């Protein structure tokens, strides 16, 4: 523990002196103009790019230019690797798409911006959900601007395929498996999936919730309780992951998530278990909820929400670039932008005072579910997307989940490895 803290402090000191160099020679080091924001993000799919376009045009209308820095990969692990090298060389981007514990980690390094003046003027404390504020501030100081609230315990279904095969929206796990077996027998791919660690983990979020419920989810994935991690319930979770493995097609390894969404969109597959950014792909393809596709909570998780909120963490930049940075942070949390962006992205607003009027049926459900989950204390952070545990622990989960899903490890061995790896990483 002591060693860990020392390493962190040293790293923080290196970063601070590197960012000081960037401040003194801001324009030179970064190559970013005063009226420009350089934004690192992983919104590279069709739906994501369209949503991001609403921010670019909002800023351009205010005289702020956009320097794009896309690094693909859900969950943001690849983007975080690029970010580390940028900050180490004293050349942090203006704003970085970031999730949960990653934001706090960067905040602790002392290289993030202070948004308190803006937050006070805009009343962020009053309108941003508490669950998001927890990840947007460090020692009471706002360091990032929340963009949205997504959640991972969703299933997306092709309406025509379900009608043809004659299946209704499944209410519980066994019905879901039964429905997918029927789909398979009818010649469709039951579950569109991409075998990438973060996608496997996204499915895992929903399976843990469906199998053990909210208390178990909290104990195992948030409290990292060894008894929960090595329990029979966790063994059942892995057995269910194995059931799902039998319902994906042969070409699933490495497939990008949006290509899996496309399989449901074009009627090759019946379902995808994915966060509600998948809805952005359906909308971008001109599809309508209810008519062309259905959205429902992972069977067995109704009433709970495993949330994942994108934020733009703001980094310390030279004085000349602060004005553009503040304009961006202000625009991100404006009610108009929250509606324009989130209706396209598939997420819901990061403010509690925005009406659901402009949202489609799935968006209205998401907003309602979120409210209910807050009221019944059933809102919990997504493990797969960095809101349940810090990156080292998340990665320990990723490793075991993906080794089990893509190999022939038994559920009993997976549970043993999981408990050991998580202990090691925490
Ligand atoms: C982000 C979403 C994004 C998804 C796929 C998640 O980690 O929170 O905004 O759409 O990855 O790229």
Short mmCIF file of C-alpha atoms and ligand atoms in Angstrom, two decimals:
data_model
loop_
_atom_site.label_atom_id
_atom_site.label_comp_id
_atom_site.label_asym_id
_atom_site.label_seq_id
_atom_site.Cartn_x
_atom_site.Cartn_y
_atom_site.Cartn_z
CA UNK A 1 0.00 0.00 0.00
CA UNK A 2 2.76 2.44 0.99
CA UNK A 3 4.69 1.57 -2.15
CA UNK A 4 1.60 2.23 -4.24
CA UNK A 5 1.13 5.70 -2.74
CA UNK A 6 4.79 6.60 -3.26
CA UNK A 7 4.65 5.58 -6.91
CA UNK A 8 1.49 7.59 -7.39
CA UNK A 9 3.02 10.68 -5.80
CA UNK A 10 6.10 10.44 -7.95
CA UNK A 11 4.00 10.01 -11.05
CA UNK A 12 1.86 13.00 -10.03
CA UNK A 13 4.97 15.14 -9.57
CA UNK A 14 6.29 14.17 -13.01
CA UNK A 15 2.95 15.01 -14.55
CA UNK A 16 2.74 18.35 -12.80
CA UNK A 17 6.13 19.47 -14.05
CA UNK A 18 5.30 18.16 -17.52
CA UNK A 19 2.03 20.05 -17.60
CA UNK A 20 3.80 23.17 -16.34
CA UNK A 21 6.05 22.95 -19.36
CA UNK A 22 2.92 22.72 -21.47
CA UNK A 23 1.44 25.78 -19.81
CA UNK A 24 4.53 27.94 -20.29
CA UNK A 25 4.81 27.06 -23.94
CA UNK A 26 1.20 26.05 -24.49
CA UNK A 27 0.80 26.82 -28.18
CA UNK A 28 4.19 25.34 -29.08
CA UNK A 29 3.85 22.03 -27.26
CA UNK A 30 0.25 21.27 -28.10
CA UNK A 31 -0.08 22.79 -31.55
CA UNK A 32 -3.61 23.74 -30.50
CA UNK A 33 -4.87 27.25 -31.27
CA UNK A 34 -6.42 29.45 -28.60
CA UNK A 35 -9.88 29.20 -30.15
CA UNK A 36 -9.65 25.44 -30.55
CA UNK A 37 -10.55 22.46 -28.37
CA UNK A 38 -8.67 19.23 -28.88
CA UNK A 39 -10.90 16.34 -27.88
CA UNK A 40 -9.84 12.75 -27.26
CA UNK A 41 -12.73 10.27 -27.49
CA UNK A 42 -13.78 6.83 -28.74
CA UNK A 43 -16.99 7.78 -30.50
CA UNK A 44 -16.14 6.35 -33.89
CA UNK A 45 -19.25 4.38 -34.96
CA UNK A 46 -21.92 5.90 -37.23
CA UNK A 47 -24.36 6.70 -34.42
CA UNK A 48 -21.63 7.97 -32.12
CA UNK A 49 -20.10 10.23 -34.77
CA UNK A 50 -23.51 11.68 -35.52
CA UNK A 51 -24.10 12.47 -31.85
CA UNK A 52 -20.67 14.02 -31.50
CA UNK A 53 -21.42 16.15 -34.57
CA UNK A 54 -24.02 18.00 -32.48
CA UNK A 55 -21.27 19.14 -30.10
CA UNK A 56 -18.93 20.16 -32.91
CA UNK A 57 -21.59 22.30 -34.54
CA UNK A 58 -22.71 23.83 -31.23
CA UNK A 59 -19.13 24.90 -30.53
CA UNK A 60 -18.44 26.05 -34.07
CA UNK A 61 -21.46 28.35 -33.83
CA UNK A 62 -19.69 29.94 -30.82
CA UNK A 63 -16.41 30.39 -32.69
CA UNK A 64 -14.69 27.36 -31.12
CA UNK A 65 -12.92 25.04 -33.56
CA UNK A 66 -12.75 21.30 -33.07
CA UNK A 67 -9.56 19.27 -33.27
CA UNK A 68 -10.61 15.63 -33.36
CA UNK A 69 -8.62 12.86 -31.67
CA UNK A 70 -10.55 9.60 -32.01
CA UNK A 71 -9.21 6.33 -30.49
CA UNK A 72 -11.71 3.49 -31.03
CA UNK A 73 -12.63 0.94 -28.36
CA UNK A 74 -15.60 0.78 -25.99
CA UNK A 75 -14.86 1.28 -22.30
CA UNK A 76 -12.03 3.58 -23.38
CA UNK A 77 -9.02 1.39 -22.47
CA UNK A 78 -7.19 2.24 -25.72
CA UNK A 79 -8.05 5.93 -25.40
CA UNK A 80 -6.67 5.92 -21.84
CA UNK A 81 -3.38 4.45 -23.07
CA UNK A 82 -3.03 7.26 -25.62
CA UNK A 83 -3.95 9.81 -22.96
CA UNK A 84 -1.21 8.61 -20.60
CA UNK A 85 1.48 9.20 -23.19
CA UNK A 86 0.07 12.62 -24.10
CA UNK A 87 0.01 13.80 -20.50
CA UNK A 88 3.46 12.37 -19.78
CA UNK A 89 4.87 14.43 -22.62
CA UNK A 90 3.25 17.58 -21.22
CA UNK A 91 0.74 17.77 -24.01
CA UNK A 92 -2.70 17.00 -22.62
CA UNK A 93 -5.74 17.40 -24.87
CA UNK A 94 -8.31 20.04 -23.86
CA UNK A 95 -10.99 17.50 -23.04
CA UNK A 96 -11.11 13.74 -22.81
CA UNK A 97 -14.11 11.42 -22.92
CA UNK A 98 -13.80 9.49 -19.69
CA UNK A 99 -15.62 7.12 -17.38
CA UNK A 100 -16.05 6.84 -13.62
CA UNK A 101 -12.94 5.88 -11.67
CA UNK A 102 -10.60 6.93 -14.51
CA UNK A 103 -11.74 10.53 -13.95
CA UNK A 104 -10.94 10.33 -10.24
CA UNK A 105 -7.54 8.77 -10.99
CA UNK A 106 -6.60 11.68 -13.26
CA UNK A 107 -8.00 14.18 -10.77
CA UNK A 108 -5.70 12.76 -8.11
CA UNK A 109 -2.70 13.36 -10.37
CA UNK A 110 -3.36 17.11 -10.17
CA UNK A 111 -3.42 17.65 -13.94
CA UNK A 112 -7.10 18.41 -14.41
CA UNK A 113 -8.78 21.81 -14.75
CA UNK A 114 -10.80 23.60 -12.09
CA UNK A 115 -14.37 24.08 -13.32
CA UNK A 116 -15.82 25.38 -10.06
CA UNK A 117 -16.53 28.94 -11.23
CA UNK A 118 -18.50 27.66 -14.19
CA UNK A 119 -20.23 24.95 -12.14
CA UNK A 120 -21.33 27.55 -9.58
CA UNK A 121 -22.59 29.98 -12.22
CA UNK A 122 -24.49 27.21 -14.02
CA UNK A 123 -25.86 25.54 -10.88
CA UNK A 124 -24.41 22.08 -11.69
CA UNK A 125 -24.63 21.00 -8.05
CA UNK A 126 -28.41 21.33 -8.21
CA UNK A 127 -29.09 19.56 -11.53
CA UNK A 128 -26.47 16.86 -12.07
CA UNK A 129 -27.46 13.49 -10.51
CA UNK A 130 -25.49 12.75 -7.33
CA UNK A 131 -24.28 9.42 -8.73
CA UNK A 132 -22.49 11.36 -11.49
CA UNK A 133 -21.18 14.14 -9.27
CA UNK A 134 -19.31 11.47 -7.31
CA UNK A 135 -17.14 10.92 -10.39
CA UNK A 136 -17.00 14.52 -11.64
CA UNK A 137 -15.36 16.14 -8.62
CA UNK A 138 -12.19 15.70 -6.66
CA UNK A 139 -12.12 17.17 -3.13
CA UNK A 140 -15.22 19.22 -3.93
CA UNK A 141 -13.74 20.60 -7.14
CA UNK A 142 -15.49 20.01 -10.47
CA UNK A 143 -12.99 18.62 -12.97
CA UNK A 144 -15.26 17.23 -15.66
CA UNK A 145 -18.51 17.90 -17.46
CA UNK A 146 -21.00 15.00 -17.48
CA UNK A 147 -22.43 14.32 -20.94
CA UNK A 148 -25.00 11.60 -20.44
CA UNK A 149 -26.20 8.54 -18.58
CA UNK A 150 -26.04 5.19 -20.38
CA UNK A 151 -26.68 1.80 -18.88
CA UNK A 152 -25.52 -1.70 -19.75
CA UNK A 153 -28.40 -3.98 -18.73
CA UNK A 154 -30.23 -3.71 -22.05
CA UNK A 155 -31.13 -6.13 -24.83
CA UNK A 156 -31.86 -4.99 -28.39
CA UNK A 157 -34.08 -7.18 -30.58
CA UNK A 158 -35.09 -7.24 -34.24
CA UNK A 159 -38.89 -6.97 -34.24
CA UNK A 160 -39.46 -8.75 -37.57
CA UNK A 161 -37.28 -11.71 -36.56
CA UNK A 162 -39.05 -12.04 -33.21
CA UNK A 163 -42.45 -11.90 -34.91
CA UNK A 164 -41.43 -14.46 -37.51
CA UNK A 165 -40.09 -16.89 -34.94
CA UNK A 166 -43.09 -16.18 -32.70
CA UNK A 167 -41.41 -15.03 -29.51
CA UNK A 168 -42.43 -12.37 -27.03
CA UNK A 169 -40.09 -10.19 -24.98
CA UNK A 170 -38.64 -12.60 -22.38
CA UNK A 171 -39.29 -11.78 -18.72
CA UNK A 172 -36.68 -13.96 -17.05
CA UNK A 173 -33.40 -15.69 -17.80
CA UNK A 174 -34.84 -19.11 -18.70
CA UNK A 175 -37.36 -17.56 -21.10
CA UNK A 176 -34.53 -15.60 -22.69
CA UNK A 177 -32.42 -18.72 -23.27
CA UNK A 178 -35.46 -20.62 -24.49
CA UNK A 179 -36.30 -17.80 -26.93
CA UNK A 180 -32.75 -17.75 -28.28
CA UNK A 181 -32.79 -21.51 -28.82
CA UNK A 182 -35.99 -21.10 -30.84
CA UNK A 183 -34.29 -18.37 -32.88
CA UNK A 184 -31.35 -20.68 -33.55
CA UNK A 185 -33.64 -23.49 -34.68
CA UNK A 186 -35.29 -21.05 -37.11
CA UNK A 187 -31.91 -20.36 -38.75
CA UNK A 188 -31.01 -16.94 -37.33
CA UNK A 189 -28.10 -15.98 -35.12
CA UNK A 190 -29.60 -15.79 -31.61
CA UNK A 191 -27.08 -13.40 -30.07
CA UNK A 192 -25.00 -10.89 -32.02
CA UNK A 193 -21.78 -10.38 -30.12
CA UNK A 194 -18.24 -9.21 -30.59
CA UNK A 195 -15.59 -11.19 -28.69
CA UNK A 196 -13.63 -8.28 -27.23
CA UNK A 197 -12.88 -8.09 -23.51
CA UNK A 198 -15.00 -4.99 -22.90
CA UNK A 199 -17.97 -6.46 -24.78
CA UNK A 200 -17.75 -9.74 -22.86
CA UNK A 201 -17.65 -7.68 -19.65
CA UNK A 202 -20.64 -5.58 -20.74
CA UNK A 203 -22.68 -8.77 -21.07
CA UNK A 204 -21.31 -9.93 -17.70
CA UNK A 205 -22.74 -6.80 -15.96
CA UNK A 206 -26.25 -7.87 -16.95
CA UNK A 207 -25.71 -11.55 -16.19
CA UNK A 208 -24.44 -10.80 -12.66
CA UNK A 209 -27.47 -8.61 -12.00
CA UNK A 210 -29.90 -11.16 -13.48
CA UNK A 211 -28.37 -14.01 -11.49
CA UNK A 212 -27.69 -12.48 -8.09
CA UNK A 213 -29.78 -9.30 -7.96
CA UNK A 214 -28.71 -5.87 -6.76
CA UNK A 215 -27.30 -6.91 -3.36
CA UNK A 216 -25.10 -9.56 -4.89
CA UNK A 217 -23.97 -7.20 -7.66
CA UNK A 218 -22.91 -4.65 -5.04
CA UNK A 219 -21.17 -7.19 -2.84
CA UNK A 220 -19.25 -8.83 -5.67
CA UNK A 221 -18.50 -6.00 -8.11
CA UNK A 222 -18.44 -2.90 -5.91
CA UNK A 223 -17.41 -4.15 -2.44
CA UNK A 224 -15.25 -6.90 -4.01
CA UNK A 225 -16.33 -9.23 -1.22
CA UNK A 226 -14.32 -12.45 -1.44
CA UNK A 227 -17.26 -14.62 -0.31
CA UNK A 228 -19.49 -13.21 -3.03
CA UNK A 229 -16.75 -13.53 -5.65
CA UNK A 230 -16.22 -17.21 -4.83
CA UNK A 231 -19.89 -18.07 -4.24
CA UNK A 232 -22.12 -20.57 -6.01
CA UNK A 233 -24.03 -17.57 -7.38
CA UNK A 234 -20.87 -16.38 -9.15
CA UNK A 235 -20.40 -19.91 -10.46
CA UNK A 236 -23.90 -19.74 -11.89
CA UNK A 237 -23.00 -16.42 -13.51
CA UNK A 238 -20.18 -18.11 -15.40
CA UNK A 239 -22.43 -21.04 -16.31
CA UNK A 240 -24.84 -18.54 -17.83
CA UNK A 241 -21.99 -16.85 -19.71
CA UNK A 242 -21.23 -20.32 -21.13
CA UNK A 243 -24.88 -20.68 -22.20
CA UNK A 244 -24.55 -17.39 -24.09
CA UNK A 245 -21.30 -18.53 -25.69
CA UNK A 246 -23.33 -21.35 -27.29
CA UNK A 247 -25.71 -18.82 -28.83
CA UNK A 248 -23.29 -16.59 -30.74
CA UNK A 249 -22.16 -17.25 -34.32
CA UNK A 250 -18.73 -18.62 -35.30
CA UNK A 251 -17.42 -15.27 -36.53
CA UNK A 252 -17.85 -13.45 -33.24
CA UNK A 253 -14.16 -13.15 -32.17
CA UNK A 254 -12.87 -9.59 -32.42
CA UNK A 255 -16.03 -8.22 -34.03
CA UNK A 256 -16.70 -4.55 -33.27
CA UNK A 257 -19.83 -3.87 -31.24
CA UNK A 258 -21.46 -1.74 -33.94
CA UNK A 259 -21.06 -4.58 -36.46
CA UNK A 260 -22.87 -6.81 -33.98
CA UNK A 261 -25.62 -4.15 -33.78
CA UNK A 262 -25.75 -4.17 -37.58
CA UNK A 263 -26.52 -7.92 -37.52
CA UNK A 264 -29.64 -7.19 -35.47
CA UNK A 265 -30.51 -4.17 -37.58
CA UNK A 266 -30.37 -6.14 -40.83
CA UNK A 267 -32.22 -9.17 -39.49
CA UNK A 268 -29.33 -11.63 -39.46
CA UNK A 269 -29.50 -11.90 -35.66
CA UNK A 270 -32.32 -11.62 -33.13
CA UNK A 271 -30.66 -9.99 -30.11
CA UNK A 272 -27.69 -8.01 -28.85
CA UNK A 273 -26.89 -7.50 -25.16
CA UNK A 274 -25.32 -4.06 -25.17
CA UNK A 275 -25.49 -0.62 -23.55
CA UNK A 276 -27.94 1.86 -25.02
CA UNK A 277 -25.32 3.34 -27.33
CA UNK A 278 -26.55 0.46 -29.55
CA UNK A 279 -29.77 2.44 -30.01
CA UNK A 280 -27.71 5.16 -31.70
CA UNK A 281 -26.84 2.61 -34.41
CA UNK A 282 -30.48 1.61 -34.93
CA UNK A 283 -31.54 5.26 -35.20
CA UNK A 284 -28.66 6.07 -37.52
CA UNK A 285 -29.88 3.24 -39.79
CA UNK A 286 -33.33 4.90 -39.89
CA UNK A 287 -35.01 2.36 -37.58
CA UNK A 288 -37.82 3.12 -35.13
CA UNK A 289 -38.31 1.57 -31.69
CA UNK A 290 -41.46 -0.50 -31.47
CA UNK A 291 -41.77 -0.87 -35.26
CA UNK A 292 -38.34 -2.12 -36.28
CA UNK A 293 -36.65 -2.96 -33.01
CA UNK A 294 -37.41 -3.58 -29.36
CA UNK A 295 -35.46 -2.57 -26.27
CA UNK A 296 -35.85 -4.31 -22.96
CA UNK A 297 -33.89 -4.75 -19.75
CA UNK A 298 -31.73 -7.87 -19.51
CA UNK A 299 -34.31 -10.43 -18.37
CA UNK A 300 -34.20 -10.68 -14.59
CA UNK A 301 -32.77 -7.19 -14.07
CA UNK A 302 -36.01 -5.17 -14.36
CA UNK A 303 -36.10 -2.35 -11.81
CA UNK A 304 -32.31 -2.04 -11.62
CA UNK A 305 -29.92 0.07 -13.68
CA UNK A 306 -26.20 -0.60 -14.18
CA UNK A 307 -25.20 2.88 -15.23
CA UNK A 308 -22.31 4.18 -17.28
CA UNK A 309 -21.94 7.92 -17.72
CA UNK A 310 -19.67 9.59 -20.28
CA UNK A 311 -18.00 12.75 -19.09
CA UNK A 312 -15.55 15.18 -20.63
CA UNK A 313 -12.70 15.40 -18.16
CA UNK A 314 -11.01 18.76 -18.62
CA UNK A 315 -7.24 18.98 -18.45
CA UNK A 316 -5.09 21.88 -17.30
CA UNK A 317 -4.30 23.92 -20.40
CA UNK A 318 -2.52 27.22 -21.03
CA UNK A 319 -4.38 30.40 -20.11
CA UNK A 320 -4.95 31.20 -23.77
CA UNK A 321 -6.92 27.97 -24.25
CA UNK A 322 -9.07 28.18 -21.14
CA UNK A 323 -11.79 30.27 -22.71
CA UNK A 324 -12.50 27.64 -25.39
CA UNK A 325 -12.39 24.91 -22.74
CA UNK A 326 -14.94 26.67 -20.54
CA UNK A 327 -17.20 27.28 -23.56
CA UNK A 328 -17.09 23.54 -24.27
CA UNK A 329 -17.86 22.53 -20.68
CA UNK A 330 -20.74 25.01 -20.56
CA UNK A 331 -22.19 23.80 -23.86
CA UNK A 332 -21.99 20.14 -22.79
CA UNK A 333 -24.23 20.67 -19.78
CA UNK A 334 -26.69 23.06 -21.41
CA UNK A 335 -30.23 21.62 -21.53
CA UNK A 336 -30.43 22.23 -25.32
CA UNK A 337 -27.29 20.24 -26.00
CA UNK A 338 -28.30 17.50 -23.56
CA UNK A 339 -31.45 16.93 -25.63
CA UNK A 340 -29.81 17.30 -29.05
CA UNK A 341 -26.98 14.90 -28.19
CA UNK A 342 -28.71 12.27 -26.09
CA UNK A 343 -31.69 11.74 -28.42
CA UNK A 344 -29.14 10.73 -31.08
CA UNK A 345 -26.64 8.89 -28.86
CA UNK A 346 -29.12 6.54 -27.15
CA UNK A 347 -28.33 7.85 -23.68
CA UNK A 348 -30.34 10.05 -21.34
CA UNK A 349 -29.54 13.53 -19.99
CA UNK A 350 -26.96 14.09 -17.27
CA UNK A 351 -29.37 16.62 -15.75
CA UNK A 352 -32.47 15.83 -13.74
CA UNK A 353 -34.42 18.86 -15.01
CA UNK A 354 -34.71 17.94 -18.69
CA UNK A 355 -38.11 16.78 -19.96
CA UNK A 356 -38.38 13.38 -21.69
CA UNK A 357 -40.67 14.86 -24.36
CA UNK A 358 -38.13 14.80 -27.20
CA UNK A 359 -37.09 11.19 -26.48
CA UNK A 360 -38.39 8.08 -28.26
CA UNK A 361 -40.03 5.13 -26.48
CA UNK A 362 -36.71 3.53 -25.44
CA UNK A 363 -35.36 6.90 -24.26
CA UNK A 364 -38.50 7.55 -22.22
CA UNK A 365 -38.16 4.10 -20.67
CA UNK A 366 -34.49 4.77 -19.88
CA UNK A 367 -35.32 8.09 -18.20
CA UNK A 368 -38.16 6.48 -16.21
CA UNK A 369 -36.04 3.46 -15.21
CA UNK A 370 -33.27 5.74 -13.99
CA UNK A 371 -35.65 7.75 -11.81
CA UNK A 372 -37.16 4.60 -10.35
CA UNK A 373 -33.77 3.03 -9.73
CA UNK A 374 -32.63 6.14 -7.85
CA UNK A 375 -35.82 6.13 -5.77
CA UNK A 376 -35.51 2.43 -4.86
CA UNK A 377 -31.73 2.52 -4.35
CA UNK A 378 -31.27 0.14 -7.30
CA UNK A 379 -28.83 2.26 -9.32
CA UNK A 380 -25.34 0.83 -9.43
CA UNK A 381 -22.23 1.52 -11.49
CA UNK A 382 -21.32 -0.65 -14.48
CA UNK A 383 -18.23 -2.76 -13.83
CA UNK A 384 -17.47 -3.09 -17.54
CA UNK A 385 -17.46 0.68 -18.01
CA UNK A 386 -15.45 1.75 -14.99
CA UNK A 387 -18.16 2.80 -12.55
CA UNK A 388 -17.98 -0.08 -10.06
CA UNK A 389 -14.25 -0.38 -9.38
CA UNK A 390 -10.98 1.32 -10.39
CA UNK A 391 -9.16 0.34 -13.60
CA UNK A 392 -6.80 -2.25 -12.07
CA UNK A 393 -9.71 -4.21 -10.61
CA UNK A 394 -11.83 -3.75 -13.73
CA UNK A 395 -8.99 -5.17 -15.81
CA UNK A 396 -8.65 -8.16 -13.46
CA UNK A 397 -12.34 -8.89 -14.08
CA UNK A 398 -11.91 -8.37 -17.85
CA UNK A 399 -9.09 -10.93 -17.98
CA UNK A 400 -11.02 -13.72 -16.27
CA UNK A 401 -14.36 -12.99 -17.97
CA UNK A 402 -12.79 -13.00 -21.42
CA UNK A 403 -10.53 -16.02 -20.80
CA UNK A 404 -13.57 -17.98 -19.64
CA UNK A 405 -15.93 -16.79 -22.39
CA UNK A 406 -13.51 -17.38 -25.23
CA UNK A 407 -11.88 -20.56 -23.97
CA UNK A 408 -12.93 -23.76 -22.26
CA UNK A 409 -12.31 -22.81 -18.62
CA UNK A 410 -14.87 -24.34 -16.24
CA UNK A 411 -17.14 -22.09 -14.19
CA UNK A 412 -15.52 -23.44 -11.01
CA UNK A 413 -12.04 -22.47 -12.24
CA UNK A 414 -13.26 -19.05 -13.40
CA UNK A 415 -14.64 -18.30 -9.94
CA UNK A 416 -11.36 -19.34 -8.28
CA UNK A 417 -9.30 -17.21 -10.67
CA UNK A 418 -11.64 -14.27 -10.31
CA UNK A 419 -11.46 -14.19 -6.53
CA UNK A 420 -7.65 -14.46 -6.63
CA UNK A 421 -7.11 -11.87 -9.38
CA UNK A 422 -9.45 -9.32 -7.81
CA UNK A 423 -7.75 -9.75 -4.44
CA UNK A 424 -4.41 -9.18 -6.09
CA UNK A 425 -5.57 -6.05 -7.93
CA UNK A 426 -7.39 -4.33 -5.07
C1 LIG B 1 -19.12 4.63 -23.82
C2 LIG B 1 -20.19 4.92 -24.83
C3 LIG B 1 -19.76 4.36 -26.17
C4 LIG B 1 -19.43 2.87 -26.04
C5 LIG B 1 -18.98 2.20 -27.33
C6 LIG B 1 -18.77 3.16 -23.81
O1 LIG B 1 -17.68 2.93 -22.95
O2 LIG B 1 -19.52 5.02 -22.54
O3 LIG B 1 -20.45 6.29 -24.96
O4 LIG B 1 -20.76 4.58 -27.13
O5 LIG B 1 -18.38 2.73 -25.10
O6 LIG B 1 -18.00 2.90 -27.98
#
